[in-house]
CSV table of C-alpha atoms and ligand atoms in Angstrom, one decimal:
chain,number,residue,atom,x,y,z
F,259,UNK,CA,9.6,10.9,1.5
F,260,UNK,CA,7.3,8.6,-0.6
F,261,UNK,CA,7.8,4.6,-1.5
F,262,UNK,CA,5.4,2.0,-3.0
F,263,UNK,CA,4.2,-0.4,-0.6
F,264,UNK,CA,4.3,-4.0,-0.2
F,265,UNK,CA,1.8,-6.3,0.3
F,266,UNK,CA,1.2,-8.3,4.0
F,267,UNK,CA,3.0,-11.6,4.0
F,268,UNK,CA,0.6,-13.8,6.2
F,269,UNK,CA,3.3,-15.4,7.9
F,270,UNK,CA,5.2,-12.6,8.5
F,271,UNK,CA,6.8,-12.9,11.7
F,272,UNK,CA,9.6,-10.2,12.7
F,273,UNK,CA,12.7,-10.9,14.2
F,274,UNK,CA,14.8,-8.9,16.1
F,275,UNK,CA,17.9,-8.4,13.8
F,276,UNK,CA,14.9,-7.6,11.0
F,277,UNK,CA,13.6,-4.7,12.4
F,278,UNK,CA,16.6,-3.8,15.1
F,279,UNK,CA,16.9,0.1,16.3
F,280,UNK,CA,20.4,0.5,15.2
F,281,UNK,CA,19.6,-1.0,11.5
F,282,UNK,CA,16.9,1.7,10.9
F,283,UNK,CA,19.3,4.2,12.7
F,284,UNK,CA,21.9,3.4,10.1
F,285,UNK,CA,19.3,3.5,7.0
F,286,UNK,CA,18.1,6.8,8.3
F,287,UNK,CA,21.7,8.0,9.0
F,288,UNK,CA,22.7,7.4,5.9
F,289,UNK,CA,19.8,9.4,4.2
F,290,UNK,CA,20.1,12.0,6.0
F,291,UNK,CA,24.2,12.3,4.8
F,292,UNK,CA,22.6,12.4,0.9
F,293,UNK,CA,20.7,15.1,1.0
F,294,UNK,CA,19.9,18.6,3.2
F,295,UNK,CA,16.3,17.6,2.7
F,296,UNK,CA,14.1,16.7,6.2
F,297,UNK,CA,10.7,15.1,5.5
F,298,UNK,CA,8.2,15.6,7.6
F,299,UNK,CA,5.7,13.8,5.6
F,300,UNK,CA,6.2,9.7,4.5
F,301,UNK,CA,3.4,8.8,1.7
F,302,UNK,CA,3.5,5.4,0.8
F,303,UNK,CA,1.7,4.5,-2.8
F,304,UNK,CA,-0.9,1.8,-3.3
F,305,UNK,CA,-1.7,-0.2,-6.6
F,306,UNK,CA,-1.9,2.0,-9.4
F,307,UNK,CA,-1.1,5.2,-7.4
F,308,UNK,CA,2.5,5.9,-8.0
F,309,UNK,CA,2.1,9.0,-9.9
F,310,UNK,CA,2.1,10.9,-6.3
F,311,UNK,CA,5.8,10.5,-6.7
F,312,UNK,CA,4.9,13.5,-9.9
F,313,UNK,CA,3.9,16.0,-7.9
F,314,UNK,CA,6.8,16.1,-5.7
F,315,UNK,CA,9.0,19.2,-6.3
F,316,UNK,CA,13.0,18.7,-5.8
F,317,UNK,CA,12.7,15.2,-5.9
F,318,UNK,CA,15.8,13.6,-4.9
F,319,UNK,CA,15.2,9.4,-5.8
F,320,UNK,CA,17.6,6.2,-4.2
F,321,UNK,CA,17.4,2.9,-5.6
F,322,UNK,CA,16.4,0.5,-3.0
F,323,UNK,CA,19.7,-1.4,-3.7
F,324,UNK,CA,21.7,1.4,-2.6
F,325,UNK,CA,20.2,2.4,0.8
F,326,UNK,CA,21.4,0.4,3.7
F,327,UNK,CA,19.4,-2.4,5.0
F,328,UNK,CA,16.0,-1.2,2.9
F,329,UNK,CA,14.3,-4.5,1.3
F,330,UNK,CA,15.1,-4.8,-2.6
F,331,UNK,CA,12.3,-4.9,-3.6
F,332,UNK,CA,8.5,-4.7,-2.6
F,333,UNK,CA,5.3,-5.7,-4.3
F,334,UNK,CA,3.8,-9.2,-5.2
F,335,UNK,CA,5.4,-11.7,-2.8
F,336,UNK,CA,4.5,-15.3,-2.1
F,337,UNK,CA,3.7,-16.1,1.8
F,338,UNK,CA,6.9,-17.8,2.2
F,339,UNK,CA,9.0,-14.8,1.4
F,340,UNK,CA,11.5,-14.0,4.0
F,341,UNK,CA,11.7,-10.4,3.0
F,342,UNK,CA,8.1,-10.3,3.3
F,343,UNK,CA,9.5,-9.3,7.1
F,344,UNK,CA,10.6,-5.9,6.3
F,345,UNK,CA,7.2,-4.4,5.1
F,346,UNK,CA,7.3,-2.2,8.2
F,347,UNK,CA,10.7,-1.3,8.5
F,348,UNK,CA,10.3,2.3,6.4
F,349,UNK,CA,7.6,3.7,8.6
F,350,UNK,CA,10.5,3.3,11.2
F,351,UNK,CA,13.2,4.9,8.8
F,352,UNK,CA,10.2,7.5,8.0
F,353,UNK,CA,10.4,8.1,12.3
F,354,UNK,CA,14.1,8.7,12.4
F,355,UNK,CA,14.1,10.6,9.5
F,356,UNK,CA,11.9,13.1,11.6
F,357,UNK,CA,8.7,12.5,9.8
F,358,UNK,CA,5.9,13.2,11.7
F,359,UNK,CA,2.2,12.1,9.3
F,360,UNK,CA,2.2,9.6,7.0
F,361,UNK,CA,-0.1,9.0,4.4
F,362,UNK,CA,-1.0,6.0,2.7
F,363,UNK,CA,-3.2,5.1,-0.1
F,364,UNK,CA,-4.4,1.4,-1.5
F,365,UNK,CA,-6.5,0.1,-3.7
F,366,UNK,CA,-9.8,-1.8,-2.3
F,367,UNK,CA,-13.0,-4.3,-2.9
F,368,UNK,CA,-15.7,-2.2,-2.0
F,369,UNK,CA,-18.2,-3.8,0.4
F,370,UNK,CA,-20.1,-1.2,1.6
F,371,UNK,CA,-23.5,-1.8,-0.6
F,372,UNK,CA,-23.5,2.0,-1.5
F,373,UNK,CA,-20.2,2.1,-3.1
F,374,UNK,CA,-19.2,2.8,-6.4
F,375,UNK,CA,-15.8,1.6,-8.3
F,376,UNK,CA,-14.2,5.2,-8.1
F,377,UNK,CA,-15.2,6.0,-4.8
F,378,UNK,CA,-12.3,7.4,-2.3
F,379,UNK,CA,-12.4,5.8,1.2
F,380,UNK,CA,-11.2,7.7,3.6
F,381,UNK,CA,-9.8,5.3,6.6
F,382,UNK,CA,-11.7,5.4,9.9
F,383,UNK,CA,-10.4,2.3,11.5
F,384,UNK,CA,-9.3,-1.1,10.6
F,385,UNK,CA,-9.7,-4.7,10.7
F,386,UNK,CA,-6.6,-6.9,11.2
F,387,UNK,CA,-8.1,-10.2,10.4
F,388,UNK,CA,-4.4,-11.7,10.4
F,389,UNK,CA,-3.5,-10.2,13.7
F,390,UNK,CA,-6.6,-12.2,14.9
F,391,UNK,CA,-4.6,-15.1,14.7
F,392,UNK,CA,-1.2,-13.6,16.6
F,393,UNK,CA,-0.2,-12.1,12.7
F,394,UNK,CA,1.1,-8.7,14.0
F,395,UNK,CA,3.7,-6.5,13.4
F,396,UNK,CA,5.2,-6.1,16.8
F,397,UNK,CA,5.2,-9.6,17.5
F,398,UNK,CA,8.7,-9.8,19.4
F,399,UNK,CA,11.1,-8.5,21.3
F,400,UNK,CA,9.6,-4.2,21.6
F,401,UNK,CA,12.2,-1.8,21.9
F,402,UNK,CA,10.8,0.6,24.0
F,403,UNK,CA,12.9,3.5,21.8
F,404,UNK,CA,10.3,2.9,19.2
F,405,UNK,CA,7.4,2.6,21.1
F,406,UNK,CA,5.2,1.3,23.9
F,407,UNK,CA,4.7,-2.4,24.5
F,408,UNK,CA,1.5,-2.3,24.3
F,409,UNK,CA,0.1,0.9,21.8
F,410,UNK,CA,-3.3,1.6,21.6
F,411,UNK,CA,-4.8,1.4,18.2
F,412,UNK,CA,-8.3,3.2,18.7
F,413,UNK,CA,-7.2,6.4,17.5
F,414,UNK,CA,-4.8,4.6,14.5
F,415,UNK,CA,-6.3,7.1,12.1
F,416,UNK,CA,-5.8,10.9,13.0
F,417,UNK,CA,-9.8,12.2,13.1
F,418,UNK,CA,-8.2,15.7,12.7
F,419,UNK,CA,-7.3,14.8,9.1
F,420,UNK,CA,-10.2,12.8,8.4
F,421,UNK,CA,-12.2,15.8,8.7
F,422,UNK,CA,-9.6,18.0,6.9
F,423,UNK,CA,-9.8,16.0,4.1
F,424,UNK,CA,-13.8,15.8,3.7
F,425,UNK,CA,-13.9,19.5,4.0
F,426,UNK,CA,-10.6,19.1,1.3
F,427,UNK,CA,-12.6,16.8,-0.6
F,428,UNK,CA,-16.0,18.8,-0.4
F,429,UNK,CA,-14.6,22.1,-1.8
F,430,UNK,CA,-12.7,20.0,-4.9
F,431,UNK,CA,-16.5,18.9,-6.1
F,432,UNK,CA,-15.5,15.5,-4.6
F,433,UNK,CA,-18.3,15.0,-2.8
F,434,UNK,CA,-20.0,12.6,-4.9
F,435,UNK,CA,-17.1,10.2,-5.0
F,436,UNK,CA,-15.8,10.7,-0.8
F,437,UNK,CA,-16.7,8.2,1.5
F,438,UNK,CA,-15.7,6.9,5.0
F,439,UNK,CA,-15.2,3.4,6.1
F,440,UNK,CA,-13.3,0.5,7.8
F,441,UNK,CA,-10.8,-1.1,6.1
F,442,UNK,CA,-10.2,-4.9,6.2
F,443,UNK,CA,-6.5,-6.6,5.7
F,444,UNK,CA,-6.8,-10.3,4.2
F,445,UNK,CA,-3.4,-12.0,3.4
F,446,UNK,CA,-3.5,-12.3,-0.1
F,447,UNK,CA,-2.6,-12.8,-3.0
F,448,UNK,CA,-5.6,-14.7,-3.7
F,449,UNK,CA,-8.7,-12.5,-3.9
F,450,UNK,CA,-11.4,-13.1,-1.6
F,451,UNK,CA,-14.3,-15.9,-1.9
F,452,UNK,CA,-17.9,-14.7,-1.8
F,453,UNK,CA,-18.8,-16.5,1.4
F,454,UNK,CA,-15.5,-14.5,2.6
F,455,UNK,CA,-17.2,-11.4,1.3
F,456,UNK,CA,-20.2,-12.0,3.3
F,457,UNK,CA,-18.9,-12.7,6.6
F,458,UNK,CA,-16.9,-9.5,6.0
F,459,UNK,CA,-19.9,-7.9,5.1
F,460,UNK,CA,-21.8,-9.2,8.3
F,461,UNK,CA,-18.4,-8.0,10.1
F,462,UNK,CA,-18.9,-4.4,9.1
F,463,UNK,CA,-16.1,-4.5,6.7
F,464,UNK,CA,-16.5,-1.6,4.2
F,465,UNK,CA,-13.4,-2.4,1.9
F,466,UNK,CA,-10.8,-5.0,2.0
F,467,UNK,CA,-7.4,-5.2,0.6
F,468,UNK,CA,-4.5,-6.7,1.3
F,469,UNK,CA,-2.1,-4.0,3.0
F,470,UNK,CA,-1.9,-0.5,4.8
F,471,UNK,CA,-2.1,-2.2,8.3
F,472,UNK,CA,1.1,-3.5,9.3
F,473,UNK,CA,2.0,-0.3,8.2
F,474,UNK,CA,-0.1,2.0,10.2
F,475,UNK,CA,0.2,-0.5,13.6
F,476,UNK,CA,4.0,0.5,13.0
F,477,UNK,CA,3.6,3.7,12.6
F,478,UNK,CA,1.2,4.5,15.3
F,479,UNK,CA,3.8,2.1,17.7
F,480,UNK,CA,6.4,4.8,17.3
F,481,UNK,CA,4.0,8.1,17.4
F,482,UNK,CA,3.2,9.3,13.6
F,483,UNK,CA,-0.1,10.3,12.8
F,484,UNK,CA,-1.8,8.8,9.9
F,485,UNK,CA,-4.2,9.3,7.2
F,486,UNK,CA,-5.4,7.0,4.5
F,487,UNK,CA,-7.1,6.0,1.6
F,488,UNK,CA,-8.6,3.2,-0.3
F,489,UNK,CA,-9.6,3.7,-4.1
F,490,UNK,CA,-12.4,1.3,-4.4
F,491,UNK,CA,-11.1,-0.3,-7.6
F,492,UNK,CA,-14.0,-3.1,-7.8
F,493,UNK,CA,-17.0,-4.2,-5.5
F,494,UNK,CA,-16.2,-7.3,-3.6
F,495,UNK,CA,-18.5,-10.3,-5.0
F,496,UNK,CA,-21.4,-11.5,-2.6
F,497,UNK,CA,-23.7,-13.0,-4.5
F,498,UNK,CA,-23.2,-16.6,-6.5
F,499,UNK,CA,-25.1,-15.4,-9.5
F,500,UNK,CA,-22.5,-12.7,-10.4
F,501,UNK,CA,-20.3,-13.2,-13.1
F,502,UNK,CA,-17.9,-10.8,-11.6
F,503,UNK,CA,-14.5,-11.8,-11.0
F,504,UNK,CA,-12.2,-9.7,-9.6
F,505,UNK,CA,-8.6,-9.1,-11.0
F,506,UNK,CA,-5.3,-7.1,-10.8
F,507,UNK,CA,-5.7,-5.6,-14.3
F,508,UNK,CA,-9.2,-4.2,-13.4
F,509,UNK,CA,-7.6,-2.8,-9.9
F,510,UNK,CA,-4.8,-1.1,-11.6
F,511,UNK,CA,-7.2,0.6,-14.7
F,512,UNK,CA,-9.6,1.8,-12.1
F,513,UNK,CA,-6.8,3.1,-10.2
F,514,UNK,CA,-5.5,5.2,-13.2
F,515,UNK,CA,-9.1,6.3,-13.5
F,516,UNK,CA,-9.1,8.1,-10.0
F,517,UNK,CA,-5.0,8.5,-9.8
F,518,UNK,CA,-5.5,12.5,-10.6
F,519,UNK,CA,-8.4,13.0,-7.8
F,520,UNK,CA,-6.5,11.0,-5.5
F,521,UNK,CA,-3.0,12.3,-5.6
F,522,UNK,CA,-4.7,15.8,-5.4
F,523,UNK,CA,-6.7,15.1,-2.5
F,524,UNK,CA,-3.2,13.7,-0.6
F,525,UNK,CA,-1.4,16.3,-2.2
F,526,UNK,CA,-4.7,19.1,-0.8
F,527,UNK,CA,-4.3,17.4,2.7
F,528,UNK,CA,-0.7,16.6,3.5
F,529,UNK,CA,1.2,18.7,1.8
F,530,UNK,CA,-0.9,22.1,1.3
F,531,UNK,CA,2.3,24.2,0.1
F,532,UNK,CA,2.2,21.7,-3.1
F,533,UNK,CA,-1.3,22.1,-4.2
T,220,LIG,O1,-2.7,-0.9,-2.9
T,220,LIG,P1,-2.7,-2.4,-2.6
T,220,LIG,O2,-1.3,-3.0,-2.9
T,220,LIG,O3,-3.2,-2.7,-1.3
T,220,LIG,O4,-3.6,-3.0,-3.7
T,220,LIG,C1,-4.4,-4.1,-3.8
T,220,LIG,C2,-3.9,-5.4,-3.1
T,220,LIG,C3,-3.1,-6.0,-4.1
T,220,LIG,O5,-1.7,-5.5,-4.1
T,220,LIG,C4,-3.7,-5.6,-5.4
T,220,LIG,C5,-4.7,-6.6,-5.9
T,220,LIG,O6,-5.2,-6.2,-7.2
T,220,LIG,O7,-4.4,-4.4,-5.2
């Protein structure tokens, strides 16, 4: 199953009734009564990298309007955004569904000095600067039927995919264009300062963006493995001389620049049968 992804709300704070086990049971239910398909696989598409949705075979496609209790609509929302709360409830319809990996790609500021717009990150770990200040996904009530109170985080990303997909990436001639590093969630929308840059620098941030990790803390809290990517769509600006600005129109141009490399490196990794 594959869905574009929504950016973090900063001041997202689930609620019980938003992200309850019998209104994912329902939503899941009722997919499962459209279609004799079972997913075992949940990609969700960064900025710029919805033409994954291509390469699936048999597609079957619901409007968000018609599932039960899904969000509307995702993308670009301001911080006060009460559906900003249901950013994490598809990796728990992915769950009930029977999915067992997801995958999820994003676009990034590269701040590791040796990378290059174009580069593919492949996720090692995570910062959650929001959920430094209590801004975490499972902040509430836990239903133990999804998950432990308490999950551990220090294996988020699955290291046997990590390795599948350098050895993935190596044998497609990536190699010049694959890197590793640890991804950093701001808020958003705004785009980072450069004295923000260079404490995330100093921090041993190699790319930040502005999503992926509510999602993966969700999906690791109820037992899917993950694997994602950041397309380094711009280098993050640290120095007050540059006249670099970063923009969305530059993200989403580099993004089409790499789209074809990307969606075949997911395609190579999580869903061998397609590529
Ligand atoms: O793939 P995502 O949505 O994380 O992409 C980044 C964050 C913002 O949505 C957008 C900014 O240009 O790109």
């Amino acid at each position: 199953m594959l869905i574009p992804h929504a950016n973090l709300c900063p001041f997202f704070v689930p609620t019980p009734s938003s992200l309850s086990y019998e209104d994912c049971k329902a939503t899941a239910d009722w997919l499962l009564t459209q279609t004799d398909m079972r997913p075992t696989v949940g990609i969700v598409c960064g900025s710029g990298l919805g033409g994954l949705a291509d390469l699936l075979k048999d597609q079957v496609a619901f409007n968000y309007k018609d599932i039960p209790n899904f969000p509307q609509s995702t993308g670009h929302r301001p911080l006060s955004d009460p559906e900003g709360k249901l950013i994490t409830l598809p990796m728990r319809i992915f769950k009930l569904l029977g999915v067992q990996t997801v995958v999820i790609t994003n676009a990034a500021g590269g701040l590791n000095q040796d990378f290059k717009v174009g580069d593919i990150m492949i996720i090692k770990d995570h910062i959650n600067l929001p959920g430094f200040a209590g801004n975490n996904p499972l902040v509430g009530p836990n239903d133990e039927r999804f998950g432990v109170r308490f999950p551990c985080m220090s294996d988020a990303y699955d290291r046997d995919l990590q390795q599948l997909a350098m050895e993935v990436g190596q044998e497609l001639g990536y190699g010049d264009f694959l890197k590793e590093g640890v991804y950093c969630v701001l808020g958003g929308p705004s785009f980072e300062t450069i004295a923000e840059c260079r404490m995330l620098h100093l921090l041993g941030v190699d790319a930040v963006g502005m999503s992926t990790v509510h999602e993966v803390i969700v999906a690791r809290h109820c037992g899917m493995r993950v694997f994602a990517l950041s397309l380094i769509t711009n280098l993050a600006v640290t120095d007050y001389d540059s006249e670099e600005k970063a923009n969305h129109e530059e993200v989403l141009q580099a993004g089409k620049q790499r789209a074809e490399q990307m969606e075949r490196l997911v395609s190579s990794v999580a869903l061998p049968e397609r590529s």
